[in-house]
PDB file of C-alpha atoms in Angstrom:
ATOM      1  CA  MET A1241       0.045  -0.049   0.077  1.00 49.00           C
ATOM      2  CA  GLY A1242       1.274   3.516  -0.805  1.00 55.00           C
ATOM      3  CA  GLN A1243       2.080   6.031   1.886  1.00 60.00           C
ATOM      4  CA  LYS A1244      -0.343   8.836   2.355  1.00 62.00           C
ATOM      5  CA  MET A1245       1.387  12.129   1.464  1.00 71.00           C
ATOM      6  CA  GLU A1246       0.939  15.079   3.854  1.00 85.00           C
ATOM      7  CA  GLU A1247      -0.621  18.256   2.758  1.00 92.00           C
ATOM      8  CA  MET A1248       1.715  21.015   1.702  1.00 96.00           C
ATOM      9  CA  LYS A1249       1.465  24.748   2.012  1.00 97.00           C
ATOM     10  CA  ILE A1250       2.925  26.528  -1.025  1.00 98.00           C
ATOM     11  CA  VAL A1251       3.268  30.282  -1.542  1.00 98.00           C
ATOM     12  CA  HIS A1252       3.830  31.553  -5.061  1.00 98.00           C
ATOM     13  CA  ILE A1253       5.212  35.015  -5.292  1.00 97.00           C
ATOM     14  CA  LEU A1254       5.411  37.254  -8.280  1.00 96.00           C
ATOM     15  CA  PHE A1255       5.519  41.109  -8.774  1.00 94.00           C
ATOM     16  CA  SER A1256       2.648  41.574 -11.265  1.00 95.00           C
ATOM     17  CA  PHE A1257      -0.329  39.520 -12.436  1.00 96.00           C
ATOM     18  CA  MET A1258      -1.044  40.817 -15.836  1.00 94.00           C
ATOM     19  CA  ASN A1259      -1.172  38.618 -19.040  1.00 85.00           C
ATOM     20  CA  GLY A1260       1.656  36.344 -19.711  1.00 89.00           C
ATOM     21  CA  GLY A1261       2.975  32.726 -19.561  1.00 92.00           C
ATOM     22  CA  ILE A1262       3.935  32.709 -15.916  1.00 94.00           C
ATOM     23  CA  GLU A1263       0.468  34.239 -14.834  1.00 95.00           C
ATOM     24  CA  ASN A1264      -1.443  31.653 -17.016  1.00 94.00           C
ATOM     25  CA  LEU A1265       0.710  28.769 -15.556  1.00 94.00           C
ATOM     26  CA  LEU A1266      -0.166  30.065 -11.978  1.00 96.00           C
ATOM     27  CA  VAL A1267      -3.846  30.062 -12.743  1.00 96.00           C
ATOM     28  CA  ASP A1268      -3.557  26.487 -13.996  1.00 95.00           C
ATOM     29  CA  ILE A1269      -1.562  25.628 -10.858  1.00 94.00           C
ATOM     30  CA  MET A1270      -4.258  27.217  -8.586  1.00 94.00           C
ATOM     31  CA  ASN A1271      -6.986  25.336 -10.339  1.00 94.00           C
ATOM     32  CA  HIS A1272      -5.350  21.994 -10.978  1.00 92.00           C
ATOM     33  CA  TRP A1273      -2.819  21.308  -8.202  1.00 92.00           C
ATOM     34  CA  GLU A1274      -3.477  18.542  -5.661  1.00 89.00           C
ATOM     35  CA  LYS A1275      -6.708  19.524  -3.811  1.00 88.00           C
ATOM     36  CA  LYS A1276      -5.263  18.619  -0.450  1.00 92.00           C
ATOM     37  CA  ASP A1277      -2.498  21.129  -0.730  1.00 95.00           C
ATOM     38  CA  HIS A1278      -2.952  24.797   0.262  1.00 96.00           C
ATOM     39  CA  ILE A1279      -1.784  27.336  -2.172  1.00 97.00           C
ATOM     40  CA  LEU A1280      -1.440  31.058  -1.699  1.00 97.00           C
ATOM     41  CA  LEU A1281      -0.723  33.285  -4.666  1.00 98.00           C
ATOM     42  CA  CYS A1282       1.007  36.496  -3.661  1.00 98.00           C
ATOM     43  CA  VAL A1283       1.333  39.475  -5.963  1.00 97.00           C
ATOM     44  CA  VAL A1284       3.572  42.306  -4.717  1.00 96.00           C
ATOM     45  CA  ASN A1285       2.692  45.188  -7.031  1.00 95.00           C
ATOM     46  CA  GLN A1286      -0.788  46.473  -7.609  1.00 94.00           C
ATOM     47  CA  GLU A1287      -0.474  45.454 -11.348  1.00 95.00           C
ATOM     48  CA  ILE A1288      -3.231  42.955 -11.605  1.00 96.00           C
ATOM     49  CA  ASN A1289      -5.481  41.834 -14.546  1.00 96.00           C
ATOM     50  CA  PRO A1290      -8.849  41.236 -12.800  1.00 95.00           C
ATOM     51  CA  ASP A1291     -10.092  39.095 -15.694  1.00 95.00           C
ATOM     52  CA  LEU A1292      -7.169  36.696 -14.964  1.00 95.00           C
ATOM     53  CA  VAL A1293      -7.863  36.561 -11.164  1.00 95.00           C
ATOM     54  CA  LYS A1294     -11.578  35.661 -12.197  1.00 95.00           C
ATOM     55  CA  LYS A1295     -10.237  32.470 -13.967  1.00 95.00           C
ATOM     56  CA  ILE A1296      -9.077  31.092 -10.555  1.00 95.00           C
ATOM     57  CA  LYS A1297     -11.361  28.600  -8.960  1.00 92.00           C
ATOM     58  CA  PHE A1298     -11.185  29.700  -5.335  1.00 89.00           C
ATOM     59  CA  GLN A1299     -11.691  27.031  -2.711  1.00 85.00           C
ATOM     60  CA  ASP A1300     -10.956  26.996   1.007  1.00 87.00           C
ATOM     61  CA  ASN A1301      -7.310  26.003   0.340  1.00 92.00           C
ATOM     62  CA  ARG A1302      -6.617  28.473  -2.477  1.00 95.00           C
ATOM     63  CA  LYS A1303      -6.025  32.101  -1.664  1.00 96.00           C
ATOM     64  CA  PHE A1304      -4.981  35.213  -3.574  1.00 96.00           C
ATOM     65  CA  VAL A1305      -3.293  38.193  -1.908  1.00 97.00           C
ATOM     66  CA  CYS A1306      -2.059  41.499  -3.385  1.00 97.00           C
ATOM     67  CA  LEU A1307       0.365  43.608  -1.317  1.00 97.00           C
ATOM     68  CA  ASN A1308      -0.722  46.700  -3.516  1.00 96.00           C
ATOM     69  CA  ARG A1309       2.855  48.113  -3.695  1.00 95.00           C
ATOM     70  CA  LYS A1310       3.335  50.776  -6.314  1.00 91.00           C
ATOM     71  CA  PRO A1311       5.944  49.648  -8.923  1.00 84.00           C
ATOM     72  CA  GLY A1312       9.343  51.008  -7.591  1.00 81.00           C
ATOM     73  CA  GLY A1313       7.892  52.042  -4.341  1.00 76.00           C
ATOM     74  CA  ALA A1314       9.302  51.472  -0.890  1.00 73.00           C
ATOM     75  CA  ARG A1315       9.968  47.912   0.117  1.00 83.00           C
ATOM     76  CA  ILE A1316      10.215  47.575   3.945  1.00 91.00           C
ATOM     77  CA  LYS A1317       6.487  48.159   4.505  1.00 93.00           C
ATOM     78  CA  TYR A1318       5.523  45.477   2.123  1.00 95.00           C
ATOM     79  CA  ILE A1319       8.158  42.966   3.293  1.00 95.00           C
ATOM     80  CA  ARG A1320       6.564  43.389   6.774  1.00 96.00           C
ATOM     81  CA  GLN A1321       3.152  42.813   5.285  1.00 97.00           C
ATOM     82  CA  LEU A1322       4.405  39.692   3.458  1.00 97.00           C
ATOM     83  CA  GLU A1323       5.982  38.561   6.802  1.00 97.00           C
ATOM     84  CA  ARG A1324       2.604  38.814   8.608  1.00 97.00           C
ATOM     85  CA  ILE A1325       0.972  36.805   5.755  1.00 97.00           C
ATOM     86  CA  LEU A1326       3.720  34.068   6.027  1.00 97.00           C
ATOM     87  CA  GLN A1327       3.399  33.890   9.750  1.00 97.00           C
ATOM     88  CA  GLU A1328      -0.357  33.165   9.480  1.00 97.00           C
ATOM     89  CA  PHE A1329       0.031  30.700   6.432  1.00 97.00           C
ATOM     90  CA  HIS A1330       3.057  28.761   7.764  1.00 97.00           C
ATOM     91  CA  PRO A1331       4.407  27.686   4.228  1.00 98.00           C
ATOM     92  CA  ASP A1332       6.387  24.584   3.572  1.00 98.00           C
ATOM     93  CA  ILE A1333       7.621  26.160   0.245  1.00 98.00           C
ATOM     94  CA  ILE A1334       7.992  29.706  -1.020  1.00 98.00           C
ATOM     95  CA  HIS A1335       8.089  29.515  -4.847  1.00 98.00           C
ATOM     96  CA  CYS A1336       9.504  32.734  -6.385  1.00 97.00           C
ATOM     97  CA  HIS A1337       8.840  33.314 -10.059  1.00 96.00           C
ATOM     98  CA  SER A1338      11.436  35.917 -10.755  1.00 94.00           C
ATOM     99  CA  ASN A1339      14.764  37.020  -9.216  1.00 94.00           C
ATOM    100  CA  ALA A1340      13.090  40.177  -8.092  1.00 93.00           C
ATOM    101  CA  SER A1341      10.458  38.383  -6.163  1.00 94.00           C
ATOM    102  CA  PHE A1342      13.265  36.133  -4.605  1.00 96.00           C
ATOM    103  CA  ARG A1343      15.309  39.210  -3.570  1.00 94.00           C
ATOM    104  CA  PHE A1344      12.173  40.722  -2.217  1.00 93.00           C
ATOM    105  CA  CYS A1345      11.404  37.816   0.126  1.00 93.00           C
ATOM    106  CA  CYS A1346      14.904  36.425   0.865  1.00 92.00           C
ATOM    107  CA  LEU A1347      15.261  38.710   3.895  1.00 91.00           C
ATOM    108  CA  LEU A1348      12.481  36.678   5.526  1.00 94.00           C
ATOM    109  CA  LYS A1349      14.473  33.395   5.249  1.00 94.00           C
ATOM    110  CA  PRO A1350      15.792  33.693   8.883  1.00 94.00           C
ATOM    111  CA  PHE A1351      12.166  33.898  10.163  1.00 94.00           C
ATOM    112  CA  HIS A1352      11.349  30.749   8.236  1.00 95.00           C
ATOM    113  CA  PRO A1353      14.361  28.495   8.537  1.00 94.00           C
ATOM    114  CA  LYS A1354      12.425  25.258   7.710  1.00 95.00           C
ATOM    115  CA  THR A1355      10.608  26.774   4.700  1.00 97.00           C
ATOM    116  CA  GLN A1356      12.081  25.712   1.340  1.00 97.00           C
ATOM    117  CA  TYR A1357      12.672  28.464  -1.155  1.00 97.00           C
ATOM    118  CA  ILE A1358      12.458  27.729  -4.759  1.00 97.00           C
ATOM    119  CA  LEU A1359      13.159  29.943  -7.789  1.00 97.00           C
ATOM    120  CA  THR A1360      11.949  29.242 -11.325  1.00 97.00           C
ATOM    121  CA  ILE A1361      13.843  30.673 -14.282  1.00 96.00           C
ATOM    122  CA  HIS A1362      11.207  31.060 -16.899  1.00 93.00           C
ATOM    123  CA  SER A1363      13.174  32.249 -19.902  1.00 92.00           C
ATOM    124  CA  THR A1364      16.586  32.221 -21.636  1.00 92.00           C
ATOM    125  CA  ARG A1365      19.082  35.089 -21.621  1.00 91.00           C
ATOM    126  CA  LEU A1366      17.802  36.102 -18.105  1.00 92.00           C
ATOM    127  CA  TYR A1367      20.166  34.255 -15.691  1.00 93.00           C
ATOM    128  CA  SER A1368      23.419  35.276 -17.503  1.00 92.00           C
ATOM    129  CA  LYS A1369      22.518  38.879 -16.400  1.00 93.00           C
ATOM    130  CA  PHE A1370      22.451  38.057 -12.730  1.00 94.00           C
ATOM    131  CA  GLY A1371      25.488  39.360 -10.781  1.00 95.00           C
ATOM    132  CA  LYS A1372      27.748  37.618  -8.546  1.00 95.00           C
ATOM    133  CA  PHE A1373      25.792  38.605  -5.505  1.00 96.00           C
ATOM    134  CA  ASP A1374      22.621  37.095  -6.808  1.00 96.00           C
ATOM    135  CA  CYS A1375      24.534  33.902  -7.731  1.00 96.00           C
ATOM    136  CA  LEU A1376      25.825  33.706  -4.148  1.00 96.00           C
ATOM    137  CA  LEU A1377      22.341  34.247  -2.712  1.00 96.00           C
ATOM    138  CA  HIS A1378      21.014  31.463  -4.887  1.00 97.00           C
ATOM    139  CA  ARG A1379      23.749  29.080  -3.547  1.00 96.00           C
ATOM    140  CA  LEU A1380      23.159  30.057   0.005  1.00 95.00           C
ATOM    141  CA  LEU A1381      19.350  30.525   0.327  1.00 96.00           C
ATOM    142  CA  LEU A1382      17.672  28.470  -2.382  1.00 97.00           C
ATOM    143  CA  ASN A1383      16.697  24.859  -1.894  1.00 96.00           C
ATOM    144  CA  GLN A1384      16.140  24.330  -5.666  1.00 97.00           C
ATOM    145  CA  VAL A1385      16.188  26.334  -8.891  1.00 97.00           C
ATOM    146  CA  PHE A1386      13.702  25.142 -11.475  1.00 97.00           C
ATOM    147  CA  VAL A1387      14.410  25.729 -15.090  1.00 96.00           C
ATOM    148  CA  ILE A1388      12.056  25.487 -18.066  1.00 94.00           C
ATOM    149  CA  SER A1389      14.403  24.007 -20.662  1.00 96.00           C
ATOM    150  CA  LYS A1390      17.772  22.438 -21.406  1.00 96.00           C
ATOM    151  CA  SER A1391      19.057  25.781 -22.809  1.00 96.00           C
ATOM    152  CA  VAL A1392      18.048  27.589 -19.505  1.00 96.00           C
ATOM    153  CA  GLU A1393      19.641  24.920 -17.453  1.00 96.00           C
ATOM    154  CA  GLN A1394      22.880  25.286 -19.473  1.00 96.00           C
ATOM    155  CA  GLU A1395      22.805  29.089 -18.960  1.00 95.00           C
ATOM    156  CA  VAL A1396      22.297  28.769 -15.202  1.00 97.00           C
ATOM    157  CA  ARG A1397      25.067  26.034 -14.981  1.00 95.00           C
ATOM    158  CA  GLU A1398      27.445  28.254 -16.918  1.00 95.00           C
ATOM    159  CA  ARG A1399      26.803  31.461 -14.879  1.00 95.00           C
ATOM    160  CA  ASN A1400      26.640  29.744 -11.538  1.00 95.00           C
ATOM    161  CA  PRO A1401      28.626  26.459 -11.779  1.00 94.00           C
ATOM    162  CA  LYS A1402      28.578  25.976  -7.920  1.00 92.00           C
ATOM    163  CA  LEU A1403      24.856  25.929  -7.799  1.00 93.00           C
ATOM    164  CA  ARG A1404      24.045  22.223  -7.382  1.00 86.00           C
ATOM    165  CA  LYS A1405      20.242  22.354  -6.993  1.00 94.00           C
ATOM    166  CA  VAL A1406      19.101  22.899 -10.588  1.00 94.00           C
ATOM    167  CA  VAL A1407      15.971  20.933 -11.635  1.00 94.00           C
ATOM    168  CA  LEU A1408      14.696  20.632 -15.179  1.00 84.00           C
TER     169      LEU A1408
END
């Protein structure tokens, strides 16, 4: 007999929720992920497409939160707001969908030492632009880096060869 998997609590973080591949992927995740798991979709900036939000089939274990930050606005107020949300939600995983969203929430890692941090690199010619500091943060703080293709995987490994947790 197979083992019963425990429910997970997953937070997906991105800066805007307009029209794009990442946003449509997250709508699909919210609607089709394992029903037992709890998923919180957190958008940092106030850039939201309401028609896309309407496509999400909300249930008790699916939540959508917008921090309503103005693009380029102050950060600390919204980092505190995110921290309060995370304290209430108790996530097992924080899945960042851009390096900007990872940098936004990586300051909270010491308050959530058991939480796994994941970053997905969604396109080519992106990771090669990250500086040495970002590469160091990825090695130190991320549990995994997901990549969408072999070419993205190659780019990540070339830019950050010491990063061992790359998953295609």
